[in-house]
Coordinates of C-alpha atoms and ligand atoms in Angstrom, one line a residue:
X52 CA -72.9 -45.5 100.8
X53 CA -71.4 -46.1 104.1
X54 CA -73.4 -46.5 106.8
X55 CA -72.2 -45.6 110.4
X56 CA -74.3 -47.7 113.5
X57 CA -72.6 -46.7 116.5
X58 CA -73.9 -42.9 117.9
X59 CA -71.6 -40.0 116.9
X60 CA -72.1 -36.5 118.5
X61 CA -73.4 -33.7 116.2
X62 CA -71.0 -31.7 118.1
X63 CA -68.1 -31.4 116.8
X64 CA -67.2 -35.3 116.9
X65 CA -69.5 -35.2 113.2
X66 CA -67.8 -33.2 111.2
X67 CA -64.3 -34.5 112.0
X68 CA -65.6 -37.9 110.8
X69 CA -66.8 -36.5 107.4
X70 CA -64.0 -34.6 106.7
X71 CA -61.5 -37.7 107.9
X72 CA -64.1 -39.6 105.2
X73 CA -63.0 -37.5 102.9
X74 CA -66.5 -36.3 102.2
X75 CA -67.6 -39.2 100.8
X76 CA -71.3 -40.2 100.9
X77 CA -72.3 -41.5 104.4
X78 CA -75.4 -42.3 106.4
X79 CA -75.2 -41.3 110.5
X80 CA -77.9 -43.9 111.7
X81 CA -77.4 -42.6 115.2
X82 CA -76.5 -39.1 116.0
X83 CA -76.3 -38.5 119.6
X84 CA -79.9 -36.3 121.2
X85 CA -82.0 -36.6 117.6
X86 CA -84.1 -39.6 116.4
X87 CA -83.0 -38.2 113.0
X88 CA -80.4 -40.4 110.6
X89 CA -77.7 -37.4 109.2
X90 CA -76.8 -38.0 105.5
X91 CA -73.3 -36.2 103.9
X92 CA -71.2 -36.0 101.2
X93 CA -74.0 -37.0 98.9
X94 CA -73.0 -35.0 96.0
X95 CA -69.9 -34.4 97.2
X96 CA -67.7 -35.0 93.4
X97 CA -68.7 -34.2 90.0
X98 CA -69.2 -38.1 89.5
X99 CA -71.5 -38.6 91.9
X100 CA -74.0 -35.4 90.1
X101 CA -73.8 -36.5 87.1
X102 CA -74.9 -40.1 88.4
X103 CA -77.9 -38.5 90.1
X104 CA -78.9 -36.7 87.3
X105 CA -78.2 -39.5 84.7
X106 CA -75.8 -37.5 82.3
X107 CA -72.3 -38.4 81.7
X108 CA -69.3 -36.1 83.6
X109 CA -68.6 -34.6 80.5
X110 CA -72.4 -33.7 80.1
X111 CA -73.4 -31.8 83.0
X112 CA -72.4 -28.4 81.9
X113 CA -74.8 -28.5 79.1
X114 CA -77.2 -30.3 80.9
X115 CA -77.4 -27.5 83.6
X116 CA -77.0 -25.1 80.9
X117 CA -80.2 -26.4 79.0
X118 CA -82.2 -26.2 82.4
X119 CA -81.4 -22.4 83.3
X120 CA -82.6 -21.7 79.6
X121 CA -85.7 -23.7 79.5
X122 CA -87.3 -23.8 83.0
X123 CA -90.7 -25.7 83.3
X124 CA -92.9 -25.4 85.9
X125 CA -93.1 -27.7 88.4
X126 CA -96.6 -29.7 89.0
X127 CA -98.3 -28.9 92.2
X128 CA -99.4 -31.8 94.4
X129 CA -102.1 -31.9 97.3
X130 CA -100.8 -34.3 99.8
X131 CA -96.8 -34.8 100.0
X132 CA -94.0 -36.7 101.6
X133 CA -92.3 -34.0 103.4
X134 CA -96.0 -33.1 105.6
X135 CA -96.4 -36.6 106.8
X136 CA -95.1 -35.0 110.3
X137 CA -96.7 -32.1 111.2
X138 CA -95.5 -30.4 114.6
X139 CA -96.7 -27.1 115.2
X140 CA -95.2 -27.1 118.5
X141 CA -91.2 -26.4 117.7
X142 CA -88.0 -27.4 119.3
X143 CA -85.3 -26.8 116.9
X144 CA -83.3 -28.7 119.3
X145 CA -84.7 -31.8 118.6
X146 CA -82.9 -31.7 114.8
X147 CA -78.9 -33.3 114.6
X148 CA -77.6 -30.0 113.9
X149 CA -73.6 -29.7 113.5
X150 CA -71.5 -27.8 115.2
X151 CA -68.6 -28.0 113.2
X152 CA -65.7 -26.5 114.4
X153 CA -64.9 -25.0 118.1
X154 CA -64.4 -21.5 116.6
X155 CA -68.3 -21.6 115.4
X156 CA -70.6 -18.8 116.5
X157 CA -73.0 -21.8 117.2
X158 CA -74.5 -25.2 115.4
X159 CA -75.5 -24.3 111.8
X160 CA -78.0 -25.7 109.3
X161 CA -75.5 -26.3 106.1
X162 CA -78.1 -27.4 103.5
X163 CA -80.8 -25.1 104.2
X164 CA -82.6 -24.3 100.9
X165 CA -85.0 -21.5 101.5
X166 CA -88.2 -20.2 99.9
X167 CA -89.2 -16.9 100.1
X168 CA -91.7 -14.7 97.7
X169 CA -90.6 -11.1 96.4
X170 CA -93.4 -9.1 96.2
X171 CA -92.2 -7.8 92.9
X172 CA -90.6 -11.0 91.2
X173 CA -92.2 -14.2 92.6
X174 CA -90.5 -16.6 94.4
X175 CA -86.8 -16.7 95.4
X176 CA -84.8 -20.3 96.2
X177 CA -81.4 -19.7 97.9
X178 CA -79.3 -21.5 100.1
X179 CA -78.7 -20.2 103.9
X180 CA -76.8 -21.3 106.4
X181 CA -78.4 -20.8 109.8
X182 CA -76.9 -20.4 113.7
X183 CA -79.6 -22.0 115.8
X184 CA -80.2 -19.4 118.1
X185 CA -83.0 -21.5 120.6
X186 CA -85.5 -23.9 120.5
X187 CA -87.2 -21.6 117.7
X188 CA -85.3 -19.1 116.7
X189 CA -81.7 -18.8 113.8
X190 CA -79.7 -16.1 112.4
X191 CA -79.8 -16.1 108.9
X192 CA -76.7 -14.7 106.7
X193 CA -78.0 -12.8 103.8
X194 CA -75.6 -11.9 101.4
X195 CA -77.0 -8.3 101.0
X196 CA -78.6 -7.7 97.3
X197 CA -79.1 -11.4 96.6
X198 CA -82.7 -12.3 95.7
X199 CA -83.5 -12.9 99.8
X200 CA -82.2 -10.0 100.7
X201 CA -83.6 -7.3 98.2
X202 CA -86.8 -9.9 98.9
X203 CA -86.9 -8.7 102.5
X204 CA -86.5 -5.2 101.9
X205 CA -89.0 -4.8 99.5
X206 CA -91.5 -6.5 102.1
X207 CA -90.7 -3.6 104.6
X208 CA -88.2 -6.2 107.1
X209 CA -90.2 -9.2 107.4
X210 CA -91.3 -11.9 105.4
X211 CA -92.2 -16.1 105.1
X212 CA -90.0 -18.1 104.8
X213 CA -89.7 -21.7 103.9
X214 CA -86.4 -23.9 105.0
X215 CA -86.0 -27.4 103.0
X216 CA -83.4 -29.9 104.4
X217 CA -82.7 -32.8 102.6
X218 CA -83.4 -31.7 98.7
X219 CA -83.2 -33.3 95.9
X220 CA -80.5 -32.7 93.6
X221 CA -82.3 -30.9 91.2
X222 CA -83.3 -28.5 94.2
X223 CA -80.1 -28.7 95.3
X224 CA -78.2 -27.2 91.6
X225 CA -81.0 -24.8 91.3
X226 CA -81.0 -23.1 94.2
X227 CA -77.1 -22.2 93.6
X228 CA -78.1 -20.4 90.5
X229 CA -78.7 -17.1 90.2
X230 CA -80.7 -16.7 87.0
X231 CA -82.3 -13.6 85.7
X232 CA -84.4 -11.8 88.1
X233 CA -88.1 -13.3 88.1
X234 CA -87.0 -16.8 87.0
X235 CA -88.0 -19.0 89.4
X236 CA -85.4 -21.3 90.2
X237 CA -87.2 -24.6 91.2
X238 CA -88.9 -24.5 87.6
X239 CA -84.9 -24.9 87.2
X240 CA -85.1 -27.7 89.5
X241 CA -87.6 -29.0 87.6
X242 CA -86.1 -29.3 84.3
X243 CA -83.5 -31.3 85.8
X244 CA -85.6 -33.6 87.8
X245 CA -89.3 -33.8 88.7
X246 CA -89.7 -31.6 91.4
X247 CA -93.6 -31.8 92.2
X248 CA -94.4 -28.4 95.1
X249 CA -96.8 -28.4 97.6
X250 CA -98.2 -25.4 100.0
X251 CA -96.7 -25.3 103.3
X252 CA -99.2 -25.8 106.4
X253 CA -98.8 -22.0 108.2
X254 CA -97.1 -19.6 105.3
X255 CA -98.0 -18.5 101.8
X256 CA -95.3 -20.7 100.2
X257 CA -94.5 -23.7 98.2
X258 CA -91.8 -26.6 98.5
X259 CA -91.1 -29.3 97.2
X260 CA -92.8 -32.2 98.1
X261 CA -89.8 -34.7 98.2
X262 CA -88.1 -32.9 101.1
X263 CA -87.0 -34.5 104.1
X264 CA -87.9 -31.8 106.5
X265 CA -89.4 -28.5 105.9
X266 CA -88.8 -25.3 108.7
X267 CA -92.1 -22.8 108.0
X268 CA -91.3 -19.5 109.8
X269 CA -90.9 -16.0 108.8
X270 CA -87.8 -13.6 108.6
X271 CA -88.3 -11.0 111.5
X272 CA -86.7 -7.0 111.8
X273 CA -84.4 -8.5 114.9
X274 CA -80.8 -8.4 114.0
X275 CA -78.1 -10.6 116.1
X276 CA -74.5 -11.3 115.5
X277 CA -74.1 -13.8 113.6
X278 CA -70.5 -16.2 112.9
X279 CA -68.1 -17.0 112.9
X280 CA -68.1 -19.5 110.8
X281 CA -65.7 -21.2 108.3
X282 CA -66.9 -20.0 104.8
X283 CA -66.1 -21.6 101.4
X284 CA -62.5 -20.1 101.1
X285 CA -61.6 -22.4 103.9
X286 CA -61.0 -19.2 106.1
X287 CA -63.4 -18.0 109.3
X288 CA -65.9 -15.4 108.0
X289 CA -66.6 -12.3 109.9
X290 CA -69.3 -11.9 112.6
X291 CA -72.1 -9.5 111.2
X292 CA -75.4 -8.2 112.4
X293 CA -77.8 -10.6 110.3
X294 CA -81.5 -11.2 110.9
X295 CA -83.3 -13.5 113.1
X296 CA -85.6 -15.9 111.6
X297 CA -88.6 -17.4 113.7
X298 CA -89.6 -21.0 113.3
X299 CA -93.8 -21.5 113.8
X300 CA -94.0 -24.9 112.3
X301 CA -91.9 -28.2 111.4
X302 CA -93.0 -30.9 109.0
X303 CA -91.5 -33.2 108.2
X304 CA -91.2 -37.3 106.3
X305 CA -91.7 -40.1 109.2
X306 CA -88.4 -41.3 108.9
X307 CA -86.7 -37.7 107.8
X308 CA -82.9 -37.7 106.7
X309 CA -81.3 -34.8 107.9
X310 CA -78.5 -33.5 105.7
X311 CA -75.1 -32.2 106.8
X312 CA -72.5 -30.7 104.3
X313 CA -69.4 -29.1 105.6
X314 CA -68.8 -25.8 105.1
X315 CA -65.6 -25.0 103.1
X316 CA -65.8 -28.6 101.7
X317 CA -65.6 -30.2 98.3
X318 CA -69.5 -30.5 98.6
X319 CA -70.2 -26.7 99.5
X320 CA -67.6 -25.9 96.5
X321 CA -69.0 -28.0 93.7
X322 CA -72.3 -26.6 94.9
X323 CA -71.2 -23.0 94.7
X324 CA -69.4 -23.7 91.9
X325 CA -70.9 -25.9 89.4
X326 CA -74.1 -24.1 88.8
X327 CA -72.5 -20.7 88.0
X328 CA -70.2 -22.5 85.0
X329 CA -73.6 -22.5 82.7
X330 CA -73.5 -18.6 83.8
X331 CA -70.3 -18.1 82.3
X332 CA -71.1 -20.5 79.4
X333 CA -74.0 -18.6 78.3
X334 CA -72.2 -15.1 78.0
X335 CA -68.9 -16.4 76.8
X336 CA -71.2 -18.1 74.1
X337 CA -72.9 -15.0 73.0
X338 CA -69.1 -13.2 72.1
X339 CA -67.3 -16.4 70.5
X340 CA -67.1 -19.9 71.1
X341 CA -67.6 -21.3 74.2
X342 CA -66.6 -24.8 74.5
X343 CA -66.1 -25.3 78.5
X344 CA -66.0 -23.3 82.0
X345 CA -64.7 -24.7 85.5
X346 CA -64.5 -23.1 88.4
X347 CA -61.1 -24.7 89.5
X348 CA -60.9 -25.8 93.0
X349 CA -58.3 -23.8 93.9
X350 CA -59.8 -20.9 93.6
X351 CA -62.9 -22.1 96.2
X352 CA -64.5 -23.0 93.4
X353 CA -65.9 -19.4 93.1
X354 CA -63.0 -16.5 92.9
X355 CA -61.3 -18.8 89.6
X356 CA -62.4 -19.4 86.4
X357 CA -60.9 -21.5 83.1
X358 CA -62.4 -20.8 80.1
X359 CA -62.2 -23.1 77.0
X360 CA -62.8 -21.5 73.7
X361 CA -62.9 -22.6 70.2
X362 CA -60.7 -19.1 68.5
X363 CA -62.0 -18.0 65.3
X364 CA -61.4 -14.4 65.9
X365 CA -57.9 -12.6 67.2
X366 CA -59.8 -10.9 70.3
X367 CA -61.7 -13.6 70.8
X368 CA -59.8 -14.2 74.1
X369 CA -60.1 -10.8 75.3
X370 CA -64.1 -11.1 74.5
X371 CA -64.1 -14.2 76.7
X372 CA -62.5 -12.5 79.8
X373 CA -65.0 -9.5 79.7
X374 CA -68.2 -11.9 79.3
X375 CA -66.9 -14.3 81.9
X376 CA -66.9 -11.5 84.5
X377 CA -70.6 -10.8 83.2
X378 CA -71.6 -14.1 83.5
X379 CA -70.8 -14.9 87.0
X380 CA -70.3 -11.1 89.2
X381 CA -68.2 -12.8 91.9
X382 CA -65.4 -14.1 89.5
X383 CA -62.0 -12.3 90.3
X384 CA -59.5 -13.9 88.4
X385 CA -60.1 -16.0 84.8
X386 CA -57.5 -18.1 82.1
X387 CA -59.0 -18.4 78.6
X388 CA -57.8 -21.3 76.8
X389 CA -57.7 -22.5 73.2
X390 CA -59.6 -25.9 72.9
X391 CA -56.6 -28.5 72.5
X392 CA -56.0 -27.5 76.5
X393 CA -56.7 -30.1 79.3
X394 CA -59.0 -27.9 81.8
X395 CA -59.1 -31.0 84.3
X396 CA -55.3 -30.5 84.4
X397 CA -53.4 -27.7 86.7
X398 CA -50.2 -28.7 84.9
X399 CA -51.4 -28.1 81.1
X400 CA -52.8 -24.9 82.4
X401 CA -49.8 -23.8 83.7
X402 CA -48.3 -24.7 80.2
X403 CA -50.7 -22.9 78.3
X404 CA -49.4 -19.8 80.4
X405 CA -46.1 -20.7 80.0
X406 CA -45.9 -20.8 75.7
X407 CA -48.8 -18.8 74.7
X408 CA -48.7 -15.9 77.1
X409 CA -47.3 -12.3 77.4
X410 CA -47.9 -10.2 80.2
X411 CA -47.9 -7.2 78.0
X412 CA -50.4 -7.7 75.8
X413 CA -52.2 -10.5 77.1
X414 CA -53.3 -8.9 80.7
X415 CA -57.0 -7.5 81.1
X416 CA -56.9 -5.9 84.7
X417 CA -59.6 -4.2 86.3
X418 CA -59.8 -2.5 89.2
X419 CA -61.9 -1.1 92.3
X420 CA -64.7 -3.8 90.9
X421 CA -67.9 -5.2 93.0
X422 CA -66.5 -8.4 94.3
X423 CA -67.2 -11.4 96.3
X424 CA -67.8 -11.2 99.9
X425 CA -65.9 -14.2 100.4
X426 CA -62.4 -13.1 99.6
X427 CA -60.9 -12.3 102.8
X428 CA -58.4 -9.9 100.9
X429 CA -61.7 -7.9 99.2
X430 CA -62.3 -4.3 100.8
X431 CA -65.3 -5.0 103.1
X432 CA -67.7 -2.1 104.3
X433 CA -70.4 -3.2 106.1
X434 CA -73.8 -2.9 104.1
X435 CA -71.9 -2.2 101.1
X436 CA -70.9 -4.5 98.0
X437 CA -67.3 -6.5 98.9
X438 CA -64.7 -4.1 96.1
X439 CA -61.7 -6.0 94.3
X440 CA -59.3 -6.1 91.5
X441 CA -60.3 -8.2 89.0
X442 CA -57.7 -10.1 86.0
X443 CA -58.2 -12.0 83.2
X444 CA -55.6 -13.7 81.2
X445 CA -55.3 -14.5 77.6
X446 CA -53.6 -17.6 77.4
X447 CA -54.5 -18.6 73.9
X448 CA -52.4 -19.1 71.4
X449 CA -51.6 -15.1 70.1
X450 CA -53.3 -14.8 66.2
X451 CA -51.1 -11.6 65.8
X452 CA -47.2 -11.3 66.2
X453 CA -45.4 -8.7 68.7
X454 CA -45.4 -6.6 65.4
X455 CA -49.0 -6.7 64.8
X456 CA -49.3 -8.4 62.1
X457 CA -51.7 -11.6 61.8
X458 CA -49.9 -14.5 61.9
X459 CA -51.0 -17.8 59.6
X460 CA -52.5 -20.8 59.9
X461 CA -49.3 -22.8 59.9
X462 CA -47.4 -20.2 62.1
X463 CA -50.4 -20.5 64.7
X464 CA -49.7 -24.7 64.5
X465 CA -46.4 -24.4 65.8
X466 CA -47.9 -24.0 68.9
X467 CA -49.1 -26.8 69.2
X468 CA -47.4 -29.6 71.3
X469 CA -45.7 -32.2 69.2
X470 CA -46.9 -35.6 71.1
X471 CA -45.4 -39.0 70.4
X472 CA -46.5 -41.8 68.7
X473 CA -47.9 -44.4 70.8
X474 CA -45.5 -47.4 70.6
Ligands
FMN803 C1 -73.8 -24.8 100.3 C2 -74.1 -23.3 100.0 C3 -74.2 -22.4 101.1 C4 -74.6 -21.1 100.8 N1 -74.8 -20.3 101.9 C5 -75.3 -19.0 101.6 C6 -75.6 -18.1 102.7 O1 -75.4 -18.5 103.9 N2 -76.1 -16.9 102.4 C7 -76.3 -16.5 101.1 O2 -76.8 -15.4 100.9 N3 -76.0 -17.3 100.1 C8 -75.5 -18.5 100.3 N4 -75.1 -19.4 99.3 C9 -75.1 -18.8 97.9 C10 -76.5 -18.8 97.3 O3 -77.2 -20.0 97.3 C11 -76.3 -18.3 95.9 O4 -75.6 -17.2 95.8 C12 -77.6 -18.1 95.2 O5 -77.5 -18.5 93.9 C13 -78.1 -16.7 95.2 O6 -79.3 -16.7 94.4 P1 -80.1 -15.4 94.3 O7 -79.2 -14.3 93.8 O8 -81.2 -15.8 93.3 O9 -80.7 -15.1 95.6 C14 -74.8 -20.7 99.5 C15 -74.6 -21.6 98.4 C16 -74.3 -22.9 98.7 C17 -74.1 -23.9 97.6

């Protein structure tokens, strides 16, 4: 990890460095006004999570997989690192938060994972970014009908909240997920790596006990513009009315690491992305035979999908596009491939489309779908669930012939690329 000595201004002057870094991981030992160190780009490539969770590249989908099936509860401790500070007396100011671009509505907490209890479900673990309003106050974006949100609704407007900065991996994967309502997605966290809770100091929550620094407050009825602010499509989101959130009490690890992660970066994608591919997995899996899923950076890591399937059956692609869009709700666009296709490789992709595609039959399109509210070309209505146009495209290799009938086994070889003999 690199380690940066000489002071570096949370505004503005941060971010350009960890971007011209390249994202990768880096320690800020002096950022200028905070005592705080900054950490980013800690998870920043798929290498670098599967070294934290101690599973090979190639292993992470399962692994992550495994974990949204099998969630354990986490074991509850009494006295924990992230409470050795206590300050009841708050000044928000006094944490290295990055302004990151000079189009930003504001500085913004990145890496926020918040806890909040639904009075129906149980407790809710979602990342928000928050505009630090004062020395005590943020808005908090919301994406409406996301656990948070419906959380806050069904309280009547207001409700605890707990902010962690500076999670663990584990915390860090499952709070990306969006499992089945009622799962609690630090047990999540847990399957992946110990994650031991303790209760906060002023609210009725718990958090895990590794965190650098914790922000106890509560989500109030106020509303305030919130943004802009560049979102994961690399493109400045619009300003909405979101809520205020009040801070009461900061605790905190004696020597807390702040961490930074830039928005629209490989780190907020692989974040997004990575723990929706399980998602996908699952309910591809329950049609036909699921061998891989990756969000593709290109599409943010979010709006694009390739899907590797083992074929037994001839609609086994078009099964595969339908459960895809089931298995993660902001997917717009998805390739199903056959398993002898490279899904690390844009170029065998692109060759896969180019022998073993037909726009006429091989086209699923749907339109006027709920869609993501990060596609800036989505119809947006305040309030409202983001619409789109959704495709999926069939780029196996085609089990029937124009004419219908089934092809066989040998005609379905010949689509296979010939490759030469290693000399
Ligand atoms: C780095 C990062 C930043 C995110 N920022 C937000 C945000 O500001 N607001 C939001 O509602 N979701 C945000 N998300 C997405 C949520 O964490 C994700 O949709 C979550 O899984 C929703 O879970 P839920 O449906 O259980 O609430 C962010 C995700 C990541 C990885």
């Amino acid at each position: 990890m690199l380690t940066i000595s000489q002071e570096v201004d949370p505004h503005l002057e941060m971010a350009a460095l960890i971007h011209q870094l390249g994202e990768r991981p880096v320690l800020f030992r002096c950022a200028k006004g905070s005592d705080h160190t900054v950490a980013a780009g800690i998870c920043s490539s798929r290498e670098l999570v599967a070294l934290g969770l101690d599973v090979p590249r190639e292993g992470l989908l399962v692994t992550l997989a495994e974990a949204l099936r099998n969630p354990v509860p986490p074991q509850m401790v009494a006295a924990a690192p992230c409470q050795e500070v206590v300050e009841k007396s708050v000044d928000l100011y006094k944490l290295p938060i990055l302004t990151h671009l000079p189009g930003d509505g504001g500085p913004y907490v990145t890496a926020g994972v918040a806890i909040v209890k639904d009075p129906e479900l149980g407790r809710n673990t979602c990342f928000h970014r928050l505009m630090r309003l004062d020395e005590t106050h943020f808005a908090a974006r919301l994406i409406e009908g996301r656990g948070t949100h419906t959380a806050v609704q069904k309280a009547g407007g207001e409700l605890e909240i707990a902010i962690c900065i500076g999670n663990s991996l584990g915390v860090l994967l499952a709070a990306a997920m969006s499992p089945p309502p009622g799962v609690d997605e630090l047990c999540i966290a847990n399957a992946l790596l110990p994650t031991p809770l303790v209760k906060c100091c002023t609210v009725a929550l718990e958090v895990p006990a590794e965190a650098e620094i914790v922000l106890e407050g509560r989500i109030t009825r106020q509303l305030v513009d919130e943004g802009p602010f560049l979102d994961l499509t690399e493109t400045m989101d619009i300003v909405r009315c979101q809520p205020v959130v009040e801070i009461k009490c900061i605790t905190h690890r004696r020597d807390a690491i702040y961490q930074a992660l830039l928005p629209g970066g490989l780190e907020h994608k692989l974040l997004m992305g990575m723990p929706r591919e399980p998602s996908i997995y699952e309910e591809v899996n329950k049609v036909c035979d699921c061998v891989n899923v990756l969000l593709t950076p290109g599409g943010a890591s979010w709006l694009h999908a390739v899907v590797q399937i083992r074929k037994r059956n001839p609609d086994d692609g078009r099964r595969a596009i339908e459960a895809a869009f089931r298995g993660h709700a902001s997917l717009k666009h998805v390739l199903i491939v056959d398993e002898d296709i490279n899904i690390y490789d844009p170029a065998e992709l692109e060759w896969a489309m180019a022998t073993r595609f037909q726009a006429e039959c091989d086209v699923v399109v749907l339109p006027d779908q709920p869609g993501s509210s990060l596609d800036p070309s989505a119809l947006h209505v305040p309030g409202v669930k983001s619409r789109t146009a959704k495709m999926g495209l069939d780029a196996t290799i085609p089990w029937r012939k124009p004419s219908g009938a089934l092809r066989t086994e040998q005609e379905r070889a010949a689509f296979h690329k010939v490759r030469y003999k290693a000399a």
